[in-house]
Tab-separated table of C-alpha atoms in Angstrom:
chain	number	residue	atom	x	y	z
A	23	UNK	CA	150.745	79.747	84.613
A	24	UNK	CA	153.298	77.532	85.715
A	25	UNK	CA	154.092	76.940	89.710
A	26	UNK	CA	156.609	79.571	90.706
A	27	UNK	CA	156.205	82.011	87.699
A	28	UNK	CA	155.557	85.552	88.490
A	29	UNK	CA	155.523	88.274	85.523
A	30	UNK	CA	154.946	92.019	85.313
A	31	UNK	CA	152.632	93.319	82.709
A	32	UNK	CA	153.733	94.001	79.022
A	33	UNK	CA	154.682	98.023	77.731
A	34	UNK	CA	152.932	100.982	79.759
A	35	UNK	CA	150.578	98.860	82.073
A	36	UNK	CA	151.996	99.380	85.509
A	37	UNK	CA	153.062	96.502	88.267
A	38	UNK	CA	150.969	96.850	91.378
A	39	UNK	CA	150.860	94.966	94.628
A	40	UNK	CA	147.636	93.440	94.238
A	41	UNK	CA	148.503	91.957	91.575
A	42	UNK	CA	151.581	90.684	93.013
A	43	UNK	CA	149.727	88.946	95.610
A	44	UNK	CA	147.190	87.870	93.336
A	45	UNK	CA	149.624	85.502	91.704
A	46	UNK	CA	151.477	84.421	94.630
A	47	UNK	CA	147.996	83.679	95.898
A	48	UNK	CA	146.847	81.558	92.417
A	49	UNK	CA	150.634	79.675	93.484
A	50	UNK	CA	148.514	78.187	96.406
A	51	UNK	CA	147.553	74.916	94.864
A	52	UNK	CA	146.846	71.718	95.995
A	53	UNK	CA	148.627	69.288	94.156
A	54	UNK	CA	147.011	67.320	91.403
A	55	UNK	CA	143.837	69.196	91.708
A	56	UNK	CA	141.067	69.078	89.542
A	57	UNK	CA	137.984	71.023	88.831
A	58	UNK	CA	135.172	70.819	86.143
A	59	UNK	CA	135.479	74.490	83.774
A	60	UNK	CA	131.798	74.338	83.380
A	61	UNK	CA	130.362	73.372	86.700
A	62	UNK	CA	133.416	76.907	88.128
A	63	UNK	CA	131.567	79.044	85.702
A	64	UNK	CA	128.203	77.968	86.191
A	65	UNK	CA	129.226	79.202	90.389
A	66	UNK	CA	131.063	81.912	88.900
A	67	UNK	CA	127.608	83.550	86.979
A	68	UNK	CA	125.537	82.736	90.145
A	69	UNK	CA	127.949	84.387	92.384
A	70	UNK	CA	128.018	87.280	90.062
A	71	UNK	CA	126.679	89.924	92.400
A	72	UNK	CA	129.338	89.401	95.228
A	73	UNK	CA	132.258	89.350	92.284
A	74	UNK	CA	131.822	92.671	90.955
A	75	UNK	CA	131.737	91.684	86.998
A	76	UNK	CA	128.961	91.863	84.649
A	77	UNK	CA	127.240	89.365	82.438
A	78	UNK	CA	128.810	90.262	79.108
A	79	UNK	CA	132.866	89.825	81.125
A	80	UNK	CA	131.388	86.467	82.024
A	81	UNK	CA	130.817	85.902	78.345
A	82	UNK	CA	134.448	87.040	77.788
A	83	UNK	CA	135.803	84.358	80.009
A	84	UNK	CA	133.612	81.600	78.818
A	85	UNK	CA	135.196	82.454	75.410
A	86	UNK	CA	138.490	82.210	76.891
A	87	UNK	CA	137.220	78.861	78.970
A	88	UNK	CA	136.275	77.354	74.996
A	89	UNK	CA	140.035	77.978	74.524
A	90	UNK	CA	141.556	75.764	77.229
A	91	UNK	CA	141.248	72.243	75.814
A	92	UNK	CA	140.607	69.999	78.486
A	93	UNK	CA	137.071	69.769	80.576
A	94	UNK	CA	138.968	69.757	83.842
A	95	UNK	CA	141.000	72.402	85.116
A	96	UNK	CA	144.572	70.841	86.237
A	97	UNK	CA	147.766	72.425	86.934
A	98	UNK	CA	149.241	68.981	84.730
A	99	UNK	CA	147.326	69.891	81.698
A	100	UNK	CA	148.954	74.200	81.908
A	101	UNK	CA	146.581	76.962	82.479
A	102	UNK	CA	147.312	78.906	79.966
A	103	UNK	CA	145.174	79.972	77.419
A	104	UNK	CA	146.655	82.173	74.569
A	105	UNK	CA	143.624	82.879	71.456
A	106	UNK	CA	144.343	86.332	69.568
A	107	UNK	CA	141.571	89.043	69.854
A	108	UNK	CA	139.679	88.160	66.509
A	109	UNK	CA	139.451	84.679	67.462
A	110	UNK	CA	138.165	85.225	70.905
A	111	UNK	CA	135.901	87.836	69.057
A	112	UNK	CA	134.356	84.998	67.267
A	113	UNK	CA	134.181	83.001	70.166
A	114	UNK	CA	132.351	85.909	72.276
A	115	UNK	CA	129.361	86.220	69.567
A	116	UNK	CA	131.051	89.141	67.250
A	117	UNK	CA	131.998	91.075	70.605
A	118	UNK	CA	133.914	94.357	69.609
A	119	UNK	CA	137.882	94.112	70.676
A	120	UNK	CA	137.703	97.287	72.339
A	121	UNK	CA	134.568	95.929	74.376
A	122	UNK	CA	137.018	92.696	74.896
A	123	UNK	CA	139.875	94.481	76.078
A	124	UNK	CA	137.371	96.128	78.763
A	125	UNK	CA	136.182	92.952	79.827
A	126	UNK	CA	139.269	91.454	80.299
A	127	UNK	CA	140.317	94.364	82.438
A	128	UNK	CA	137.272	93.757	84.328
A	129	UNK	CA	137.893	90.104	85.135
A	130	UNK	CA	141.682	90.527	86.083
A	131	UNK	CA	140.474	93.340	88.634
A	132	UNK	CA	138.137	91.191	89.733
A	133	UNK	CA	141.066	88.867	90.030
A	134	UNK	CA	139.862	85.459	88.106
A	135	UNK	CA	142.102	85.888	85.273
A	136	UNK	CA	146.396	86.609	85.435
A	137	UNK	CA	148.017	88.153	82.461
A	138	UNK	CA	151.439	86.141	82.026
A	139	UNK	CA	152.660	88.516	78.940
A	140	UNK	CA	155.402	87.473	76.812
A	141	UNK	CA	158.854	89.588	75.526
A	142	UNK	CA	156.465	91.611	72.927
A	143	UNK	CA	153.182	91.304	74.493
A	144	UNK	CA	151.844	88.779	71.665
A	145	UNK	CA	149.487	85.839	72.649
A	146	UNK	CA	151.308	82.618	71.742
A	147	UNK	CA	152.762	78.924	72.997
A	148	UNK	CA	155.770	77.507	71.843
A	149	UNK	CA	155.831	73.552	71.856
A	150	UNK	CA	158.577	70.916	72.708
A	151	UNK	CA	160.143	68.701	70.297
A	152	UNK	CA	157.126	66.041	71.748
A	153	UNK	CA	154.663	68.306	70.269
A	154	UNK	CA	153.831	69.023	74.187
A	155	UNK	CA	153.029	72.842	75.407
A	156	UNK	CA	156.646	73.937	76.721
A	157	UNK	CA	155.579	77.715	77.378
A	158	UNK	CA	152.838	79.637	76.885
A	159	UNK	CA	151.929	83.152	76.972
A	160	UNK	CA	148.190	84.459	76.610
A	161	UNK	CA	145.859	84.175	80.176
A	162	UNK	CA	146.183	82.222	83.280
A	163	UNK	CA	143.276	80.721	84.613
A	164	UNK	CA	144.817	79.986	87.709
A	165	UNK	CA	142.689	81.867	89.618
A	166	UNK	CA	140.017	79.948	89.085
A	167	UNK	CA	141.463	76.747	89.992
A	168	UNK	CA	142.903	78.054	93.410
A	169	UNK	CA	139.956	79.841	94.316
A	170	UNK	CA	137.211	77.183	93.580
A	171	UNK	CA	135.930	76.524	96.503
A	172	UNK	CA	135.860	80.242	97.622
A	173	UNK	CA	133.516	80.236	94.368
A	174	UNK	CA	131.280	77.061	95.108
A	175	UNK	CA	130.411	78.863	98.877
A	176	UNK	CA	130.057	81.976	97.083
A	177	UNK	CA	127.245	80.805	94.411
A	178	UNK	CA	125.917	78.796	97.875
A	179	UNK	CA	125.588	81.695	99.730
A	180	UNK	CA	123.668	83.730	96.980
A	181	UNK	CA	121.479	81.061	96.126
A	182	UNK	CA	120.197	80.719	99.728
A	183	UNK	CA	120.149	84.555	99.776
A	184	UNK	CA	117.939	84.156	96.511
A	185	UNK	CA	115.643	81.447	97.957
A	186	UNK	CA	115.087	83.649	101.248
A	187	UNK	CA	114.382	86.817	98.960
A	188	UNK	CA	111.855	84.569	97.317
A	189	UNK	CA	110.353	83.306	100.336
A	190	UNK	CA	110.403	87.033	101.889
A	191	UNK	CA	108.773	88.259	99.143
A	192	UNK	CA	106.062	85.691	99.131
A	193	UNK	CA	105.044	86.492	102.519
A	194	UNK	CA	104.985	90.444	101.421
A	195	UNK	CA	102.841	89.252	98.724
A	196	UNK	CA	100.081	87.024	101.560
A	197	UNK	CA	100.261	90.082	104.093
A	198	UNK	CA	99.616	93.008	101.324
A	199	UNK	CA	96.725	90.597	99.670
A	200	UNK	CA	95.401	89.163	103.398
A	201	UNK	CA	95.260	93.219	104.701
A	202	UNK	CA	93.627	94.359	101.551
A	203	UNK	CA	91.040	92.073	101.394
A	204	UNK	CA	90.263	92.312	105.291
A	205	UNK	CA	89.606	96.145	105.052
A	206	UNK	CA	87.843	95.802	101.783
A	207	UNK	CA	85.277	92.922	103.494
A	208	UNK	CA	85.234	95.489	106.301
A	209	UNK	CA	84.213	98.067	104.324
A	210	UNK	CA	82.150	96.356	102.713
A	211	UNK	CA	80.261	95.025	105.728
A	212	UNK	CA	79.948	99.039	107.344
A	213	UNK	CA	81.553	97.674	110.495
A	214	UNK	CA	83.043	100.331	113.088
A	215	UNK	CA	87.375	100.867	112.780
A	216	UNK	CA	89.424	102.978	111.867
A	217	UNK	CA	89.948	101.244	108.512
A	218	UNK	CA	91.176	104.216	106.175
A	219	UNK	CA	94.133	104.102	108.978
A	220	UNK	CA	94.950	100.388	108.604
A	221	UNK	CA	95.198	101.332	104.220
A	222	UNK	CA	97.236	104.389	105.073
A	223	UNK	CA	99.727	102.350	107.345
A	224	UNK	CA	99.821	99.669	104.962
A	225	UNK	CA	100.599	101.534	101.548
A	226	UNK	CA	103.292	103.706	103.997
A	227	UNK	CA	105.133	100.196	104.709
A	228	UNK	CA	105.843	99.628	101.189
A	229	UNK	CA	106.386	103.204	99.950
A	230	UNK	CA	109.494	102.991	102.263
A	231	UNK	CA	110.869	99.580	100.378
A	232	UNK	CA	113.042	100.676	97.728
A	233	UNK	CA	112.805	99.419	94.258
A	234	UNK	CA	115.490	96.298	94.933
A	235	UNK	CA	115.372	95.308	98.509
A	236	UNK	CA	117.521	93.248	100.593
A	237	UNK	CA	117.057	91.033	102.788
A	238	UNK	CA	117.110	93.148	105.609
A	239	UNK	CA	114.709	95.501	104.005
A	240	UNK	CA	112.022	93.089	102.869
A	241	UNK	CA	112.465	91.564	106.795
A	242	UNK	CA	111.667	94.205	108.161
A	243	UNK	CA	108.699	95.090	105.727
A	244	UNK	CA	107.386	91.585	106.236
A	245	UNK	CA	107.358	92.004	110.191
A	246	UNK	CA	105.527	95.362	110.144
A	247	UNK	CA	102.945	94.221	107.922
A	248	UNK	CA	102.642	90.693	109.540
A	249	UNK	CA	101.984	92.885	112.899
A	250	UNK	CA	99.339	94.976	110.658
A	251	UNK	CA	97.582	91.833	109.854
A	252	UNK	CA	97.489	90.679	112.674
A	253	UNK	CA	95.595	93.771	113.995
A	254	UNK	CA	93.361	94.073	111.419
A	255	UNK	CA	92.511	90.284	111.818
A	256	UNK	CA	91.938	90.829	115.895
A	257	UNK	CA	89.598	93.892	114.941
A	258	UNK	CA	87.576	92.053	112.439
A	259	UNK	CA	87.454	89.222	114.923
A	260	UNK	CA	86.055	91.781	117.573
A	261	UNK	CA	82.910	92.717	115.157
A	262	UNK	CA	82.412	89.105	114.258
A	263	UNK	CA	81.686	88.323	118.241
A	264	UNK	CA	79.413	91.630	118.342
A	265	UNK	CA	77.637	90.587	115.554
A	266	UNK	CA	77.356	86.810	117.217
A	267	UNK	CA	75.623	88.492	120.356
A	268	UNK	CA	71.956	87.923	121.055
A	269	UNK	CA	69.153	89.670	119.094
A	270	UNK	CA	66.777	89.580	122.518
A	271	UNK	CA	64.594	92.971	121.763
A	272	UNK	CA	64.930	93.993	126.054
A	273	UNK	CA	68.573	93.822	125.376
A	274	UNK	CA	70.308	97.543	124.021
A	275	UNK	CA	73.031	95.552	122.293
A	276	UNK	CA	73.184	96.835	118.663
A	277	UNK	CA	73.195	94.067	115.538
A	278	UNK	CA	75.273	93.911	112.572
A	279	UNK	CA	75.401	97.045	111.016
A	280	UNK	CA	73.814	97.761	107.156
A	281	UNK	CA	76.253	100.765	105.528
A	282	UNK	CA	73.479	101.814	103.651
A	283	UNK	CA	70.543	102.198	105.554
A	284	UNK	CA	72.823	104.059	108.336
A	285	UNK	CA	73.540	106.445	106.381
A	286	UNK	CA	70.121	107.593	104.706
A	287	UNK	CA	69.328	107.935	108.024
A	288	UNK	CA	72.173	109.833	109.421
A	289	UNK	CA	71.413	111.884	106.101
A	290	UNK	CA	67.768	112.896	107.162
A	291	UNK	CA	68.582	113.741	110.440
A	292	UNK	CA	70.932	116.475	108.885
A	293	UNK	CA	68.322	117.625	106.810
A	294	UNK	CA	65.701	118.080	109.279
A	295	UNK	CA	68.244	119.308	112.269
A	296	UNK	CA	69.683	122.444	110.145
A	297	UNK	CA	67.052	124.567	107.991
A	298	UNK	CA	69.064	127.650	108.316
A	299	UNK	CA	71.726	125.559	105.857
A	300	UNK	CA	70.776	127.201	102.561
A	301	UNK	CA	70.708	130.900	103.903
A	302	UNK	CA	74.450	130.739	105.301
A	303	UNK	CA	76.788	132.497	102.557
A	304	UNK	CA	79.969	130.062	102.006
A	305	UNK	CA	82.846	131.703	103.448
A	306	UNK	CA	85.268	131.609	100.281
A	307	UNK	CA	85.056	132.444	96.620
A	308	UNK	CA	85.529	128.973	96.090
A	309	UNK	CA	81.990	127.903	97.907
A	310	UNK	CA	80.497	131.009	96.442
A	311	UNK	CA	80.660	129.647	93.262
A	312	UNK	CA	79.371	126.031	94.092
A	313	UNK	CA	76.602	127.167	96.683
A	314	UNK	CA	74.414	125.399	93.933
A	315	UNK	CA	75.436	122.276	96.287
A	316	UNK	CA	74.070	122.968	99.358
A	317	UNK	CA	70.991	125.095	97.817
A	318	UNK	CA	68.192	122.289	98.247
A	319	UNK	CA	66.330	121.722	101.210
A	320	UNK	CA	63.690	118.595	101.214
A	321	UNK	CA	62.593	116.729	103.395
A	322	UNK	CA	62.817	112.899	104.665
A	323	UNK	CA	59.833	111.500	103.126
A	324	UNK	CA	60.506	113.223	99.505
A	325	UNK	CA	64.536	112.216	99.588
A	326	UNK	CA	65.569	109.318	97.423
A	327	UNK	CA	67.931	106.994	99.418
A	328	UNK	CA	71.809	107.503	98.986
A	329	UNK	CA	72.536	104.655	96.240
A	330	UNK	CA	75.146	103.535	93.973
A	331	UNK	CA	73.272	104.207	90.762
A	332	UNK	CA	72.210	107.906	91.885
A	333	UNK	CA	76.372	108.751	92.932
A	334	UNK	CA	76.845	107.829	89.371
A	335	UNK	CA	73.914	109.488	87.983
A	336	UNK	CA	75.174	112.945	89.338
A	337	UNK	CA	78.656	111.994	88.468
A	338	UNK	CA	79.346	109.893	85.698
A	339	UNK	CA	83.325	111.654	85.480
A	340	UNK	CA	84.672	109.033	88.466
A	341	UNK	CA	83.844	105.936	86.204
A	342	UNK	CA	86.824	106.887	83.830
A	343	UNK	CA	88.652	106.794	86.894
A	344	UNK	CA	87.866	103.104	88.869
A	345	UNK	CA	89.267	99.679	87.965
A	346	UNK	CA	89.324	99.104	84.575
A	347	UNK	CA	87.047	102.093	83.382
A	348	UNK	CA	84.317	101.000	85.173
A	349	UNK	CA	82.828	101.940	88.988
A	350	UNK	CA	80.098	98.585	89.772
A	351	UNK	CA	80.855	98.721	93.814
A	352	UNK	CA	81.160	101.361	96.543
A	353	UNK	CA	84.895	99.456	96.866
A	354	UNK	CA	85.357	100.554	93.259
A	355	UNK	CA	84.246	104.202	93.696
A	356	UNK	CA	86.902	104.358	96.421
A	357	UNK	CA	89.583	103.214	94.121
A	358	UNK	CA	88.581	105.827	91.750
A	359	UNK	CA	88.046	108.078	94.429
A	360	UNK	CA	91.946	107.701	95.518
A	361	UNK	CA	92.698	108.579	92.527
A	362	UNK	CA	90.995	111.550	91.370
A	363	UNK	CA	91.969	113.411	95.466
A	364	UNK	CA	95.731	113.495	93.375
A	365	UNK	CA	94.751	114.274	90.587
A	366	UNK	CA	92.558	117.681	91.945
A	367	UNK	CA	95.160	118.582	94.032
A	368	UNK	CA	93.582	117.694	96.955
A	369	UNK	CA	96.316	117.090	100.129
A	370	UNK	CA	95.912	113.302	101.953
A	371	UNK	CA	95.710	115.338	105.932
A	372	UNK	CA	92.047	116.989	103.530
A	373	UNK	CA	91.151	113.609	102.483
A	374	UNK	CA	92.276	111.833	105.409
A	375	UNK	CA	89.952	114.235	107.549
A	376	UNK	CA	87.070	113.749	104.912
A	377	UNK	CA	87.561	110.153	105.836
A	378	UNK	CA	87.326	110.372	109.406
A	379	UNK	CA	84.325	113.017	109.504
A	380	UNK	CA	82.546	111.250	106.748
A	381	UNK	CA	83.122	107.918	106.340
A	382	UNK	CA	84.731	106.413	103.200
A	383	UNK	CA	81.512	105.887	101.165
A	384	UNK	CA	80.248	109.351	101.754
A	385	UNK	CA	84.246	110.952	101.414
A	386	UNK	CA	84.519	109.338	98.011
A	387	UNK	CA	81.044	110.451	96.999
A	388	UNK	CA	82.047	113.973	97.677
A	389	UNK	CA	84.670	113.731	95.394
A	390	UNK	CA	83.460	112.646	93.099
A	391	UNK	CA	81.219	115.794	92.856
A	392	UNK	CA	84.324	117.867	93.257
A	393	UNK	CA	85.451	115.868	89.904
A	394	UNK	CA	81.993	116.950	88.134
A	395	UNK	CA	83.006	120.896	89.238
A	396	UNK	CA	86.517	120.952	89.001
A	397	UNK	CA	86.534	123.496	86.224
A	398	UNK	CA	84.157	126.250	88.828
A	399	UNK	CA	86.525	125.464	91.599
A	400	UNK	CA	89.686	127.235	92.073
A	401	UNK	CA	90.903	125.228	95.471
A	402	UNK	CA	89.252	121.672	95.487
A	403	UNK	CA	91.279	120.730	98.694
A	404	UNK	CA	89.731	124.032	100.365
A	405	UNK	CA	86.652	123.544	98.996
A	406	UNK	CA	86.518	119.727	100.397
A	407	UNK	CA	88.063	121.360	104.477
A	408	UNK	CA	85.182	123.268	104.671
A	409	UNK	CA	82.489	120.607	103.619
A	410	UNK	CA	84.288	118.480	105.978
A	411	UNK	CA	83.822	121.215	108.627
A	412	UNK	CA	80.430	121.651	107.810
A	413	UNK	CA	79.611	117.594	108.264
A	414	UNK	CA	81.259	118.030	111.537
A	415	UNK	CA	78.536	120.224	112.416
A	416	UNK	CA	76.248	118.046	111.349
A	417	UNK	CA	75.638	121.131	108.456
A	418	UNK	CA	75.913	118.616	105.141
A	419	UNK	CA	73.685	116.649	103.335
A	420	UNK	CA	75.235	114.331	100.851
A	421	UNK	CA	71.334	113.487	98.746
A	422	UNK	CA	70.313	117.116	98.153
A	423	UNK	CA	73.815	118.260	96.729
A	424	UNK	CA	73.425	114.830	94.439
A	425	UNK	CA	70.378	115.702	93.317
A	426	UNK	CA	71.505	119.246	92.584
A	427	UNK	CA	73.917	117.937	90.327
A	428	UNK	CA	71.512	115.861	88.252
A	429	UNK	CA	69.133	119.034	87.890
A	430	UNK	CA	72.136	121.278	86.675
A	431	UNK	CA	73.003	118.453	84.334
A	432	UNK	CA	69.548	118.318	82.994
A	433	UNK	CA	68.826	121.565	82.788
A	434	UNK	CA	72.582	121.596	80.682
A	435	UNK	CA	71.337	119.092	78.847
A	436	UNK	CA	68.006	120.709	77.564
A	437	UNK	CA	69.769	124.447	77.104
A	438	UNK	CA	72.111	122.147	74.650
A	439	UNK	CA	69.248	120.946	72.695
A	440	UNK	CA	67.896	124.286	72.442
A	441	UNK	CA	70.583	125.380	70.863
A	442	UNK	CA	71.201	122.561	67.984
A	443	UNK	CA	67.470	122.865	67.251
A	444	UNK	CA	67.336	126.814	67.114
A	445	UNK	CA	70.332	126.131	64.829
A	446	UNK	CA	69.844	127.784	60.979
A	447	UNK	CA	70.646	125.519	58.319
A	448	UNK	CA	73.152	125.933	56.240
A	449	UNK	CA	72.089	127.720	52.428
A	450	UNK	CA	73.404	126.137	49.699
A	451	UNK	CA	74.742	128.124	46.836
C-alpha cells in the first residue's frame, strides 16, 4: 500500500470508519523503516491471545508473508502482496478457500492486514516498462510494519505473563504437595489437630480455581494456601516441641502419642462402660436391619486389637477403591474411604462429623463397613449420623461390629458351600 493511498472495499462489502482509520493509521510510517517478516510473526503468534485471531488465521498470513519477496518489510520494496486463492491454498497446507476467505476476514478485523482492491476486485500487479512493481492490488501488509513495535511489547508482555503463570503455578504445585504431605505425616503420627479441617480447606482453595486461571486467580490461590501451610507447619511444629518435653515419670506431661494403641484402648473402655448397648432397638428401619453390627458384646481381654489386616478382613470391598486397587496403609484406607462416602451417598457435614467424633482412622473404618452393607441399607448417610451419635455417647465399639462382619461372612461362606455340594449332578442322556 503505497503512502497516501486510501481505497474502499470491492462490490457489496461496505466502507466503515474503522477501517478508514485503520489505513490512515498504517500511513504512520517512519521513513525507511525496516523490519524482519519472520522475527513480526514469530511476536505476532506469541501475542496471539491479546490479538483476537486464531492459530489457523496466523497460518493464513504466513502464507501471505511467503508471498512478499523480500525478508525485510520496507515501504521501498511495496507492501503489497497479491497471490490468487488456489495459490495461497497451496501455500496454507491445502486450506479450503472458504476457510481462507474466513481467515482473512479475521486478520483484517483484527486489523494486521488492509484490502487495497482493484476496479474488478481481482488480485494482480501491473509492472513498469523497468520490469519494477508500478501498482499492485492484492493485501497490504502495512499494518504490520507500522504497528511493530506495538507487536514486539505485546509478545513481551505475554511472555512475562507466561513466565509468572509458570512460576505461580509452581508454587501451587510446592504448597498443595508441602500441605498434603504435612497432614498425611500427621496422621500418620496420631498427633492432636484438627487435620480433616486443614484437607477440607485445602481441596476448597482449588475447587474455586477455574479450569484456566489468571494471574490474579492463581495469586490469590497461591496466598491462601501459602497461609495454610504455614499453619499447618506452626501446628506440626507445636507437637514436635511436646513430643521434645521430658519423659521424667513425677511429671503428668503426656509423650508422643501411638494411633494405635489409643484407640484399642479407647475401644475397651466403650465396651466395658455400656452393657445395655445390644438391648437398645436402633431407632430407624435402616439400623433395624444392620443391628447385626452392634449385636456382640466381649470383653477386653478376649478382643483382638483394631488392626489394618482385620479392617480388611471384614471388608475386603474398600480395596477396589484405594490407590491403585490396593489399601497397604491406614493413609490409603482414607483415600478409599473419600471415595466410597460419594459414592454411597453419604453428605461431607455426615462425614465431616464422623471425622470429628471419630477420628479419621476409625471414620474410614466405618465406612468401609457401610460399603460391605450397602445393599441392606436404604440411607447410608443416616445410618452413619446415628453411629456417629452413638460414639458421641461413648455407645460404639468399632472391634465387635468388625468381627461381626467376618462371622456373617463366614457363616455366608459355609451356607455357599452347602449349597454347591448338596448340588445333584447333572444325568446324562
Amino acid at each position: 500500500m503505497e503512502s497516501g493511498s486510501v481505497t474502499t472495499p470491492f462490490g457489496r462489502r461496505s466502507m466503515t470508519l474503522a477501517m478508514l482509520s485503520r489505513q490512515v493509521a498504517s500511513q504512520q510510517i517512519v521513513a525507511n523503516k525496516s523490519v524482519d517478516k519472520w522475527k513480526l510473526f514469530r511476536n505476532l503468534c506469541i501475542a496471539k491471545p491479546r490479538l483476537g485471531v486464531t492459530d489457523r488465521a496466523l497460518a493464513v498470513l504466513n502464507a501471505l508473508l511467503s508471498f512478499y519477496p523480500k525478508n525485510e518489510l520496507a515501504e521501498e520494496h511495496g507492501l503489497v502482496v497479491f497471490p490468487s486463492n488456489v495459490q495461497l491454498s497451496i501455500r496454507a497446507h491445502g486450506m479450503a478457500e472458504q476457510t481462507i476467505r474466513r481467515h482473512l476476514a479475521a486478520l483484517i478485523a483484527a486489523g494486521l492486514l488492509i484490502r487495497k482492491d482493484s476496479p474488478n476486485g481481482k488480485r494482480y500487479a501491473r509492472k513498469r516498462r523497468s520490469g519494477e512493481i508500478g501498482e499492485a492490488y492484492g493485501f497490504s501488509l502495512a499494518p504490520l510494519l507500522a504497528r511493530s513495535e506495538e507487536l514486539e511489547k505485546l509478545a513481551a508482555d505475554v511472555d512475562e505473563e507466561r513466565l509468572c503463570l509458570q512460576r505461580l503455578r509452581e508454587r501451587l504445585t510446592l504448597c498443595r504437595r508441602d500441605i498434603t504431605k504435612f497432614v498425611t505425616a500427621a496422621v500418620d503420627e496420631g498427633c492432636d489437630g484438627d487435620w480433616l479441617n486443614f484437607r477440607f480447606q485445602l481441596s476448597a482453595a482449588l475447587g474455586r480455581l477455574p479450569r484456566v486461571p489468571d494471574v490474579k486467580q492463581l495469586s490469590e490461590a497461591v496466598a491462601e494456601l501459602e497461609r495454610l501451610r504455614q499453619e499447618v507447619f506452626n501446628q506440626l511444629k507445636r507437637q514436635q516441641n511436646f513430643g521434645k518435653q521430658s519423659g521424667n515419670p513425677n511429671q503428668t506431661e503426656r509423650h508422643i502419642q501411638n494411633t494405635e494403641s489409643e484407640s484399642i484402648n479407647e475401644e475397651a473402655v466403650v465396651v466395658c462402660a455400656n452393657e445395655e448397648r445390644a438391648s437398645q432397638a436402633m431407632p430407624n428401619r435402616d439400623l433395624s436391619r444392620s443391628s447385626a453390627f452392634l449385636s456382640e458384646r466381649q470383653s477386653e481381654s478376649t478382643l483382638p486389637p483394631l488392626s489394618l489386616p482385620l479392617v480388611l478382613q471384614a471388608c475386603p470391598r474398600i480395596t477396589d477403591y484405594g490407590p491403585h486397587g490396593r489399601v497397604s496403609n491406614w493413609q490409603e484406607l482414607l483415600s478409599a474411604s473419600h471415595v466410597v462416602q460419594s459414592m454411597l451417598g453419604v453428605s461431607a457435614s455426615a462425614y465431616r462429623d464422623a471425622c470429628s467424633v471419630l477420628g479419621l482412622q476409625q471414620a474410614s473404618i466405618l465406612i468401609a463397613c457401610l460399603l460391605e452393607r450397602a445393599e441392606e441399607l436404604i440411607s447410608p448417610g443416616g445410618y452413619l449420623r446415628e453411629l456417629t451419635r452413638r460414639a458421641a455417647q461413648q455407645r460404639l465399639a468399632i472391634v465387635p461390629m468388625l468381627l461381626t462382619l467376618l462371622k456373617t461372612k463366614s457363616h455366608e461362606a459355609h451356607r455357599t458351600h452347602q449349597i454347591s455340594v448338596n448340588k445333584p449332578m447333572p444325568t446324562l442322556c
